[in-house]
Short mmCIF file of C-alpha atoms in Angstrom, two decimals:
data_model
loop_
_atom_site.label_atom_id
_atom_site.label_comp_id
_atom_site.label_asym_id
_atom_site.label_seq_id
_atom_site.Cartn_x
_atom_site.Cartn_y
_atom_site.Cartn_z
CA MET A 1 0.11 0.01 -0.05
CA ASN A 2 1.32 3.40 -0.83
CA ASP A 3 1.45 5.92 1.78
CA SER A 4 -0.19 9.21 1.34
CA THR A 5 1.35 12.56 2.47
CA ALA A 6 -0.45 15.77 3.85
CA GLY A 7 0.92 18.83 5.14
CA GLY A 8 4.53 17.51 5.03
CA ARG A 9 3.46 14.51 7.18
CA THR A 10 3.51 10.73 6.39
CA VAL A 11 0.15 9.32 6.78
CA GLY A 12 -0.31 5.33 6.78
CA GLY A 13 2.74 4.41 9.20
CA GLY A 14 5.57 5.03 6.62
CA LEU A 15 8.99 6.28 7.43
CA GLY A 16 9.11 9.30 4.77
CA VAL A 17 9.87 12.82 6.26
CA ALA A 18 8.80 16.11 4.43
CA PRO A 19 11.79 17.73 2.66
CA THR A 20 10.87 21.15 4.32
CA SER A 21 10.94 19.54 7.97
CA ASP A 22 13.83 20.70 10.07
CA ARG A 23 13.67 17.47 12.00
CA ARG A 24 16.44 14.96 11.33
CA PRO A 25 15.38 11.95 9.12
CA ALA A 26 14.17 8.89 11.18
CA VAL A 27 16.99 6.30 11.48
CA LEU A 28 16.19 2.72 11.86
CA ASN A 29 17.96 0.68 14.41
CA LEU A 30 19.27 -1.82 12.12
CA PRO A 31 21.68 -4.76 13.08
CA PRO A 32 25.20 -4.42 11.94
CA ARG A 33 26.17 -5.98 8.48
CA GLN A 34 28.04 -9.29 8.91
CA ARG A 35 30.42 -10.84 6.32
CA PRO A 36 29.48 -14.15 5.40
CA VAL A 37 31.36 -16.97 7.06
CA VAL A 38 33.14 -19.48 5.00
CA LEU A 39 33.12 -23.11 5.48
CA ALA A 40 36.65 -24.31 5.55
CA ARG A 41 39.50 -25.91 7.56
CA ARG A 42 40.35 -23.67 10.46
CA PRO A 43 42.76 -23.85 13.58
CA ARG A 44 41.28 -25.97 16.40
CA PRO A 45 40.69 -23.97 19.48
CA ALA A 46 41.46 -25.55 23.17
CA TYR A 47 37.49 -25.79 23.53
CA VAL A 48 35.18 -27.27 20.82
CA PRO A 49 31.60 -26.85 21.82
CA LEU A 50 28.96 -29.26 20.70
CA ALA A 51 27.26 -28.53 17.56
CA PRO A 52 23.58 -27.33 18.13
CA ALA A 53 22.30 -30.70 16.70
CA GLN A 54 24.46 -32.53 19.44
CA GLU A 55 23.01 -30.77 22.49
CA ARG A 56 19.72 -32.72 22.76
CA MET A 57 21.57 -36.08 22.58
CA TRP A 58 24.15 -35.07 25.16
CA HIS A 59 21.71 -33.83 27.79
CA ALA A 60 19.42 -36.84 27.21
CA ALA A 61 22.54 -39.04 27.80
CA ARG A 62 23.23 -37.29 30.94
CA ALA A 63 19.73 -37.66 32.31
CA GLY A 64 20.00 -41.29 31.94
CA SER A 65 18.57 -42.16 28.61
CA SER A 66 21.63 -42.60 26.59
CA SER A 67 20.65 -46.01 25.01
CA ASP A 68 17.57 -44.56 23.53
CA TRP A 69 19.85 -42.53 21.11
CA ASN A 70 21.86 -45.53 19.97
CA VAL A 71 21.76 -46.06 16.17
CA ALA A 72 22.21 -49.73 15.05
CA ARG A 73 22.99 -50.85 11.66
CA ALA A 74 23.87 -54.47 10.34
CA VAL A 75 25.54 -55.46 7.15
CA ARG A 76 25.68 -58.72 5.77
CA MET A 77 28.78 -59.93 3.69
CA CYS A 78 28.78 -63.35 1.80
CA GLY A 79 31.41 -64.67 -0.68
CA PRO A 80 34.20 -67.15 -0.84
CA ALA A 81 36.70 -64.52 -0.78
CA LEU A 82 35.42 -62.85 2.58
CA GLU A 83 38.46 -61.99 4.83
CA VAL A 84 37.49 -61.14 8.42
CA GLY A 85 41.00 -59.50 9.07
CA ALA A 86 40.62 -57.05 6.14
CA LEU A 87 37.02 -56.08 7.59
CA VAL A 88 38.53 -55.28 10.97
CA ALA A 89 41.26 -53.15 9.22
CA ALA A 90 38.54 -51.47 7.17
CA ILE A 91 36.70 -50.66 10.39
CA ARG A 92 39.81 -48.91 11.60
CA ASP A 93 40.31 -46.95 8.55
CA VAL A 94 36.71 -45.60 8.49
CA VAL A 95 37.26 -44.55 12.32
CA ALA A 96 40.28 -42.73 11.22
CA ARG A 97 38.78 -41.03 8.52
CA HIS A 98 35.50 -39.68 10.26
CA GLU A 99 36.43 -37.78 13.42
CA PRO A 100 32.81 -38.16 15.13
CA LEU A 101 33.42 -42.03 15.29
CA ARG A 102 36.41 -41.19 17.65
CA THR A 103 35.16 -38.10 19.66
CA ARG A 104 34.36 -38.13 23.15
CA TYR A 105 31.99 -35.62 24.78
CA PRO A 106 33.05 -34.75 28.37
CA GLU A 107 31.65 -31.92 30.39
CA THR A 108 34.30 -29.18 31.05
CA GLY A 109 34.30 -25.72 32.89
CA ALA A 110 33.42 -24.21 29.78
CA GLY A 111 30.45 -26.80 28.91
CA PRO A 112 30.25 -29.90 26.93
CA ALA A 113 33.01 -30.47 24.53
CA GLN A 114 34.14 -32.48 21.66
CA VAL A 115 37.56 -34.16 22.16
CA VAL A 116 38.72 -35.99 19.14
CA VAL A 117 40.84 -39.03 20.05
CA PRO A 118 44.07 -39.39 18.05
CA VAL A 119 43.83 -41.94 15.52
CA LEU A 120 46.62 -44.20 17.22
CA ASP A 121 44.50 -44.22 20.27
CA ALA A 122 41.29 -44.86 18.61
CA TRP A 123 41.45 -48.56 18.60
CA VAL A 124 38.19 -50.19 17.79
CA ARG A 125 38.24 -53.96 18.84
CA PRO A 126 35.17 -55.66 17.12
CA GLU A 127 33.76 -58.55 19.02
CA VAL A 128 33.78 -61.70 17.21
CA CYS A 129 30.88 -64.31 18.05
CA MET A 130 29.76 -67.45 16.23
CA VAL A 131 26.01 -67.46 15.79
CA THR A 132 23.27 -69.33 14.21
CA GLU A 133 20.49 -67.60 11.82
CA ASP A 134 17.89 -68.07 14.69
CA GLU A 135 20.37 -66.44 17.21
CA LEU A 136 21.19 -63.56 15.10
CA PRO A 137 18.28 -61.07 16.16
CA LYS A 138 19.02 -61.68 19.98
CA TYR A 139 22.77 -60.91 19.42
CA ILE A 140 22.06 -57.70 17.35
CA ALA A 141 19.36 -56.39 20.01
CA GLU A 142 21.72 -57.33 22.86
CA PHE A 143 24.69 -55.50 21.42
CA ALA A 144 22.41 -52.38 20.30
CA ALA A 145 20.89 -51.89 23.77
CA ASN A 146 24.42 -51.28 25.70
CA GLU A 147 24.73 -47.63 26.70
CA PHE A 148 27.67 -45.41 25.83
CA ASP A 149 29.30 -43.29 28.32
CA LEU A 150 29.86 -40.16 26.21
CA ALA A 151 32.42 -38.71 28.49
CA THR A 152 34.89 -41.77 28.29
CA ASP A 153 33.69 -44.16 25.51
CA GLN A 154 34.23 -43.88 21.76
CA PRO A 155 30.73 -43.41 20.38
CA LEU A 156 31.19 -46.69 18.09
CA ARG A 157 30.97 -50.44 18.82
CA ALA A 158 31.36 -53.19 16.20
CA ARG A 159 30.47 -56.93 16.37
CA LEU A 160 31.15 -59.56 13.91
CA CYS A 161 28.52 -62.34 13.92
CA VAL A 162 29.87 -65.18 12.15
CA LEU A 163 27.44 -67.47 10.56
CA GLY A 164 29.63 -69.48 8.41
CA PRO A 165 32.91 -69.39 6.80
CA HIS A 166 31.88 -67.27 3.93
CA ASP A 167 28.86 -65.36 5.80
CA VAL A 168 29.53 -62.68 8.38
CA VAL A 169 26.98 -60.02 9.63
CA LEU A 170 28.87 -56.86 10.86
CA VAL A 171 26.90 -54.90 13.48
CA LEU A 172 27.74 -51.28 13.96
CA VAL A 173 26.23 -49.40 16.99
CA VAL A 174 26.83 -45.59 16.94
CA HIS A 175 25.33 -42.98 19.32
CA HIS A 176 23.21 -40.42 17.70
CA ILE A 177 25.55 -37.59 18.84
CA SER A 178 28.08 -38.70 16.27
CA ILE A 179 25.98 -39.92 13.42
CA ASP A 180 22.56 -39.07 11.55
CA GLY A 181 20.61 -40.81 8.92
CA ARG A 182 22.36 -39.31 5.97
CA SER A 183 25.68 -40.48 7.43
CA VAL A 184 24.84 -44.25 6.78
CA GLY A 185 25.42 -43.82 3.08
CA PRO A 186 28.97 -42.42 3.36
CA LEU A 187 29.69 -44.77 6.19
CA LEU A 188 28.88 -47.89 4.37
CA ARG A 189 30.40 -46.69 1.15
CA ASP A 190 33.82 -45.94 2.95
CA LEU A 191 33.68 -49.24 4.77
CA VAL A 192 33.29 -51.18 1.61
CA THR A 193 36.10 -49.12 -0.16
CA ALA A 194 38.51 -49.69 2.71
CA TYR A 195 37.56 -53.56 2.85
CA LEU A 196 38.30 -54.14 -0.63
CA ALA A 197 41.67 -52.21 -0.49
CA ARG A 198 42.81 -54.05 2.57
CA ARG A 199 41.68 -57.34 1.08
CA ALA A 200 44.00 -56.49 -1.85
CA GLY A 201 46.80 -55.72 0.82
CA VAL A 202 46.76 -51.84 0.39
CA ALA A 203 45.41 -48.73 2.31
CA PRO A 204 42.28 -47.06 0.89
CA GLY A 205 42.98 -44.55 -1.73
CA TRP A 206 39.88 -42.29 -1.17
CA THR A 207 39.76 -38.60 -1.73
CA PRO A 208 40.57 -36.57 1.48
CA LEU A 209 37.54 -34.93 3.15
CA PRO A 210 37.29 -31.32 2.42
CA VAL A 211 36.54 -30.42 5.84
CA ASP A 212 35.98 -32.21 9.15
CA TYR A 213 32.94 -32.38 11.53
CA ILE A 214 34.64 -29.85 13.86
CA ASP A 215 35.29 -27.47 11.15
CA TYR A 216 31.38 -27.62 10.60
CA THR A 217 30.87 -26.99 14.24
CA LEU A 218 33.14 -23.97 14.49
CA TRP A 219 31.64 -22.66 11.20
CA LYS A 220 28.05 -22.95 12.63
CA HIS A 221 28.76 -21.35 15.72
CA ALA A 222 30.32 -18.47 13.79
CA GLN A 223 27.18 -18.02 11.88
CA LEU A 224 24.89 -18.24 14.78
CA GLY A 225 26.83 -15.78 16.95
CA ASP A 226 26.54 -15.32 20.73
CA TYR A 227 23.17 -15.36 22.71
CA ALA A 228 24.62 -12.13 24.40
CA ASP A 229 24.26 -10.23 21.18
CA GLU A 230 20.71 -9.18 20.59
CA TRP A 231 21.25 -9.06 16.95
CA SER A 232 22.73 -12.50 16.27
CA ARG A 233 21.05 -15.31 14.57
CA ALA A 234 21.18 -17.48 17.67
CA THR A 235 19.14 -14.76 19.74
CA GLN A 236 16.77 -14.09 16.99
CA GLN A 237 16.11 -17.60 16.33
CA LEU A 238 15.50 -18.13 19.98
CA ARG A 239 13.20 -15.04 20.25
CA TYR A 240 11.15 -16.46 17.49
CA TRP A 241 10.64 -19.84 19.12
CA ALA A 242 9.94 -18.39 22.58
CA ASN A 243 7.21 -16.39 21.09
CA VAL A 244 5.80 -18.87 18.87
CA LEU A 245 5.33 -21.57 21.62
CA ALA A 246 4.23 -19.32 24.63
CA GLY A 247 1.02 -20.40 25.94
CA ARG A 248 0.66 -23.71 24.29
CA PRO A 249 -0.60 -26.83 25.96
CA ALA A 250 2.21 -28.28 28.01
CA VAL A 251 1.21 -31.97 27.46
CA LEU A 252 -1.13 -33.61 24.98
CA GLU A 253 -3.16 -36.36 26.58
CA PHE A 254 -4.02 -39.27 24.33
CA PRO A 255 -6.36 -42.14 24.86
CA CYS A 256 -4.44 -45.13 26.08
CA ALA A 257 -4.88 -48.21 28.01
CA ARG A 258 -1.85 -47.72 30.39
CA VAL A 259 -0.51 -45.07 32.83
CA ARG A 260 2.15 -42.83 31.20
CA PRO A 261 5.44 -44.25 32.25
CA ASP A 262 8.73 -42.68 32.98
CA ARG A 263 10.01 -42.74 29.42
CA ARG A 264 13.67 -43.03 30.57
CA ALA A 265 12.79 -46.46 31.95
CA ASP A 266 11.42 -48.02 28.99
CA SER A 267 11.69 -46.66 25.34
CA ALA A 268 10.80 -50.13 23.56
CA GLY A 269 8.82 -49.62 20.62
CA ALA A 270 6.71 -51.42 17.96
CA PHE A 271 5.72 -50.38 14.49
CA LEU A 272 2.96 -50.62 11.94
CA PRO A 273 3.26 -50.52 8.28
CA VAL A 274 1.68 -47.37 6.53
CA ALA A 275 1.07 -47.29 2.86
CA PHE A 276 -0.77 -45.05 0.23
CA GLY A 277 -1.21 -46.10 -3.29
CA ALA A 278 -0.16 -44.08 -6.47
CA GLY A 279 -3.68 -42.68 -6.80
CA VAL A 280 -3.58 -41.14 -3.17
CA HIS A 281 -0.17 -39.87 -3.94
CA ARG A 282 -1.07 -38.05 -7.12
CA GLY A 283 -4.12 -36.66 -5.27
CA LEU A 284 -1.79 -35.30 -2.58
CA LEU A 285 0.54 -33.81 -5.21
CA ASN A 286 -2.33 -32.18 -6.85
CA ARG A 287 -3.65 -30.78 -3.42
CA ALA A 288 -0.26 -29.37 -2.65
CA THR A 289 0.10 -27.65 -6.25
CA ALA A 290 -3.34 -25.95 -5.64
CA ALA A 291 -2.38 -24.92 -2.21
CA GLN A 292 1.19 -23.54 -3.41
CA ALA A 293 2.52 -26.05 -1.06
CA SER A 294 4.60 -29.41 -0.87
CA ILE A 295 3.26 -32.77 -0.37
CA PHE A 296 5.13 -32.62 2.96
CA MET A 297 2.88 -29.78 4.05
CA VAL A 298 -0.37 -31.60 3.03
CA LEU A 299 0.75 -34.68 5.05
CA GLN A 300 1.66 -32.42 7.94
CA ALA A 301 -1.61 -30.80 7.91
CA ALA A 302 -3.47 -34.08 7.91
CA PHE A 303 -1.13 -35.24 10.77
CA ALA A 304 -2.11 -32.11 12.77
CA VAL A 305 -5.69 -32.70 12.32
CA ALA A 306 -5.18 -36.51 13.32
CA VAL A 307 -3.09 -35.42 16.54
CA GLY A 308 -5.55 -32.97 17.40
CA ALA A 309 -8.53 -35.34 17.09
CA PHE A 310 -6.63 -37.98 19.05
CA SER A 311 -5.82 -35.73 21.79
CA ARG A 312 -9.04 -33.56 21.65
CA SER A 313 -6.86 -30.42 21.37
CA ASP A 314 -7.26 -27.64 18.90
CA ASP A 315 -3.71 -26.52 19.84
CA VAL A 316 -1.09 -29.00 18.69
CA THR A 317 2.85 -28.91 18.37
CA VAL A 318 4.25 -31.49 15.91
CA ALA A 319 7.82 -31.88 14.69
CA THR A 320 9.78 -32.93 11.68
CA ALA A 321 13.55 -33.26 11.18
CA VAL A 322 15.81 -31.13 8.93
CA SER A 323 18.98 -32.49 7.43
CA GLY A 324 21.09 -29.50 8.39
CA ARG A 325 23.63 -30.31 5.59
CA GLY A 326 22.96 -27.07 3.61
CA HIS A 327 26.57 -26.96 2.00
CA ARG A 328 28.10 -29.31 -0.52
CA LEU A 329 31.05 -29.90 1.53
CA LEU A 330 29.25 -31.68 4.02
CA ASP A 331 27.61 -34.23 1.73
CA ASP A 332 30.26 -36.99 2.31
CA LEU A 333 30.85 -36.31 6.15
CA VAL A 334 29.78 -38.80 8.92
CA GLY A 335 28.32 -36.71 11.86
CA ASN A 336 25.01 -35.41 13.34
CA PHE A 337 23.70 -32.58 11.46
CA SER A 338 20.05 -33.33 11.68
CA ASP A 339 17.83 -31.63 14.29
CA ASP A 340 14.09 -31.27 14.92
CA VAL A 341 12.06 -28.25 14.04
CA LEU A 342 8.49 -27.75 15.60
CA MET A 343 5.31 -26.61 13.83
CA ARG A 344 2.66 -25.16 16.15
CA VAL A 345 -0.90 -25.72 14.50
CA ARG A 346 -3.84 -23.96 15.64
CA LEU A 347 -6.86 -25.88 14.39
CA ASP A 348 -9.24 -23.52 16.00
CA ARG A 349 -8.04 -20.79 13.82
CA ALA A 350 -8.55 -22.71 10.42
CA THR A 351 -12.04 -22.31 9.07
CA ASP A 352 -11.54 -24.88 6.23
CA VAL A 353 -8.86 -27.22 4.90
CA ASP A 354 -7.52 -24.70 2.52
CA ASP A 355 -7.05 -22.20 5.41
CA LEU A 356 -5.29 -24.96 7.33
CA LEU A 357 -3.06 -25.68 4.45
CA ASP A 358 -2.09 -22.00 4.21
CA GLN A 359 -1.50 -22.05 7.93
CA VAL A 360 0.79 -25.10 7.77
CA ARG A 361 2.65 -23.73 4.81
CA ARG A 362 3.59 -20.52 6.63
CA VAL A 363 4.46 -22.25 9.92
CA ALA A 364 6.57 -24.73 8.30
CA LEU A 365 8.61 -22.30 6.24
CA ALA A 366 9.22 -20.14 9.35
CA ALA A 367 10.23 -23.12 11.22
CA PHE A 368 12.85 -24.17 8.46
CA ALA A 369 14.10 -20.72 8.50
CA ASN A 370 14.88 -21.22 12.48
CA PRO A 371 16.37 -24.51 12.76
CA ASP A 372 19.26 -24.02 15.26
CA THR A 373 17.85 -23.44 18.75
CA PRO A 374 18.80 -26.22 21.25
CA ASN A 375 15.91 -27.80 22.99
CA THR A 376 17.68 -27.39 26.37
CA ARG A 377 17.97 -23.65 26.01
CA LEU A 378 14.41 -23.17 24.59
CA LYS A 379 12.87 -24.94 27.33
CA ARG A 380 14.37 -22.26 29.92
CA CYS A 381 12.50 -19.59 28.08
CA LEU A 382 9.15 -21.29 28.17
CA LEU A 383 6.82 -20.97 31.29
CA GLN A 384 6.33 -24.75 31.57
CA ASP A 385 7.93 -27.61 33.48
CA ALA A 386 11.23 -28.52 31.99
CA ALA A 387 10.20 -32.23 32.28
CA CYS A 388 7.55 -31.65 29.79
CA PRO A 389 8.38 -32.54 26.09
CA LEU A 390 8.59 -29.89 23.53
CA PHE A 391 6.79 -32.32 21.11
CA GLN A 392 5.09 -35.71 21.45
CA ALA A 393 4.41 -36.39 17.70
CA THR A 394 6.62 -36.32 14.73
CA LEU A 395 6.27 -36.99 10.99
CA ILE A 396 9.38 -37.31 8.69
CA LEU A 397 9.16 -37.47 4.84
CA GLN A 398 12.00 -38.59 2.71
CA ARG A 399 12.09 -38.95 -1.03
CA GLY A 400 13.79 -41.92 -2.66
CA ALA A 401 13.77 -45.64 -2.77
CA ALA A 402 14.86 -48.07 0.14
CA ALA A 403 18.47 -48.95 0.28
CA GLN A 404 19.32 -51.74 -2.18
CA PRO A 405 21.94 -54.45 -1.87
CA ALA A 406 25.31 -53.31 -2.86
CA HIS A 407 27.27 -55.82 -5.03
CA THR A 408 30.92 -55.18 -4.90
CA GLY A 409 32.01 -58.07 -7.30
CA GLY A 410 31.47 -61.57 -8.32
CA ASP A 411 32.99 -62.95 -5.25
CA LEU A 412 31.33 -60.65 -2.47
CA THR A 413 27.84 -59.45 -1.75
CA VAL A 414 27.22 -56.59 0.71
CA ALA A 415 23.60 -55.91 1.89
CA GLU A 416 22.30 -53.76 4.77
CA ILE A 417 19.82 -56.02 6.75
CA ASP A 418 16.92 -54.81 9.33
CA THR A 419 18.34 -54.92 12.89
CA GLY A 420 14.70 -55.43 14.21
CA VAL A 421 15.69 -52.93 17.00
CA ILE A 422 12.88 -50.47 17.62
CA ARG A 423 13.08 -47.46 19.99
CA ALA A 424 10.16 -45.07 20.36
CA LYS A 425 11.49 -41.79 21.49
CA HIS A 426 8.31 -40.01 21.21
CA ASP A 427 4.63 -40.92 21.52
CA LEU A 428 3.69 -40.90 17.92
CA GLU A 429 6.14 -41.33 15.12
CA PHE A 430 5.70 -41.42 11.34
CA GLY A 431 8.68 -42.25 9.05
CA LEU A 432 7.37 -41.99 5.56
CA VAL A 433 9.01 -42.28 2.02
CA GLU A 434 7.63 -40.60 -1.12
CA ARG A 435 8.28 -43.09 -4.24
CA TYR A 436 8.32 -42.42 -8.02
CA ASP A 437 8.66 -44.81 -10.87
CA ARG A 438 11.48 -44.72 -13.35
CA VAL A 439 9.74 -41.93 -15.43
CA GLY A 440 9.00 -39.82 -12.41
CA ARG A 441 5.57 -40.76 -12.00
CA PRO A 442 4.14 -40.91 -8.37
CA ALA A 443 4.26 -44.43 -7.25
CA GLY A 444 2.96 -44.20 -3.69
CA VAL A 445 4.02 -43.21 -0.07
CA ASP A 446 4.74 -45.84 2.50
CA GLY A 447 6.67 -46.15 5.74
CA ALA A 448 5.97 -47.05 9.25
CA PHE A 449 4.32 -45.82 12.30
CA ILE A 450 6.37 -46.23 15.62
CA TYR A 451 4.80 -46.06 19.03
CA PRO A 452 5.98 -46.89 22.59
CA THR A 453 4.57 -50.21 23.83
CA ALA A 454 4.66 -48.96 27.45
CA LEU A 455 2.07 -46.39 26.52
CA PHE A 456 -0.14 -47.61 23.93
CA GLU A 457 -1.87 -50.91 23.38
CA HIS A 458 -1.62 -52.34 19.89
CA ASP A 459 -5.44 -51.69 19.04
CA THR A 460 -4.86 -48.05 20.11
CA ALA A 461 -1.98 -47.55 17.67
CA VAL A 462 -3.90 -49.15 14.98
CA ALA A 463 -6.92 -46.90 15.62
CA PHE A 464 -4.51 -43.92 15.21
CA VAL A 465 -2.94 -45.28 11.99
CA GLU A 466 -6.41 -45.49 10.56
CA LEU A 467 -7.45 -41.93 11.78
CA PHE A 468 -4.41 -40.58 10.09
CA SER A 469 -4.79 -42.45 6.81
CA ALA A 470 -8.51 -41.60 6.74
CA THR A 471 -7.50 -37.94 6.96
CA VAL A 472 -4.82 -38.25 4.37
CA GLU A 473 -7.19 -39.92 1.69
CA LEU A 474 -9.74 -37.22 2.57
CA PHE A 475 -7.16 -34.39 1.74
CA ALA A 476 -6.10 -36.45 -1.47
CA THR A 477 -9.73 -36.42 -2.64
CA GLY A 478 -9.77 -32.60 -2.74
CA TYR A 479 -12.05 -32.23 0.35
CA ARG A 480 -12.21 -28.32 0.93
CA GLY A 481 -14.89 -28.23 3.43
CA PRO A 482 -14.93 -26.62 7.07
CA LEU A 483 -12.72 -28.14 9.43
CA ALA A 484 -15.01 -28.12 12.59
CA PRO A 485 -17.48 -30.75 11.10
CA LEU A 486 -14.42 -32.86 10.17
CA LEU A 487 -12.77 -32.68 13.56
CA ALA A 488 -16.14 -33.43 15.19
CA ASN A 489 -16.75 -36.57 12.97
CA ILE A 490 -13.12 -37.70 13.54
CA ARG A 491 -13.38 -37.38 17.30
CA HIS A 492 -16.89 -39.13 17.48
CA CYS A 493 -15.10 -42.03 15.82
CA THR A 494 -12.24 -42.36 18.17
CA THR A 495 -12.91 -43.92 21.56
CA PRO A 496 -10.10 -44.59 24.11
CA VAL A 497 -9.27 -48.43 24.38
CA GLY A 498 -10.09 -49.66 28.02
#
């Protein structure tokens, strides 16, 4: 809107000043201009803080739930040329290449720190055990459950489960503070490269990494600045979240057959498969295009409706994960870059589904623009019990196909296998994958719903998945009607399992 002027004064809230005025022009209190920070190798200071994405895991481990954040991967290697000695050497090569796999996280006078163990001292001794096919799941689950002491332990363990002379399952357990989902690809690729080199009697000849994780950490902190600086990105993001989350319900209560347990005592989970066909996929994409949104935003809107109906709350906070790898130099690094961002959705402020989609689109874009505030610091700014979770429900959508077996030659086959280890760190968790065929046509969305068995009965979990699925399919058909009748109908169909 253009401002109109009269009598040398600006009308309509503009900043213009009449040229005949003797007053000095208004001066905006703008933040100082900052030069871009370059991601590159840099000198290591005596104290290296945690990266923002690491802080949540460190505090969780300190509170007694370290094993909840164990990441277990199992790789089956079969072939007549399999050499266990070369595999052990390859593990050491990968640990030497990726510093987070040999980093300890003690508490210091300056705060929790990253301390990289020198290569010669980072001695990984894989356990070797003879197992049968039936015993394998038990050996993997047992190994994955052991806690790490982040202050003294290296955050990686390895176990070789030998099923036969030419059949070995390598189990790697890494604490989440040192690895994220996108690290698994580079980790396994480098492991296979190192194994083939060691089997040939030479050291792996891979390209040196352009930066290390600590270079990333220092770069990230330089970007964010200090919380003592009111103009820093860190302060601006913290202020955003404190304002957005003020006054929200502290805890969402779900219908369940059990009393809410101490989550630190039991994080055992179970999963239910979730799948939407190509037709629903196409409908979601069309709905997203019409709303100038993404399919992720449409699914998050349906998720918010389902969570709100399930909890009988019109004010829900859901979450998703961001990769945190916004620079090409980070693509091949092993480390934890990912973090959660929150989306507070006010169902009572949406008149219809289109209005809700517009709200979710705006909320999601704002959340992705403020991804770096550690949970522990944010909790101190909210007027709620610090024991209350920042969120209880999360939905993550990825694009791509499931991992396929990697054939490295006629005499060796390498395949990642399911560990069977399921941990539910939150009440409601959807992990979905968006799939396309070879020519780019939508082929469906599938994945899993994970829930804590200490909190929900199986029938309750099934009821919630059906509720979410029905909402997604309704949105995919183009439903544009009011939200209140939709919520009322869904709530009428959901009854607690007693």
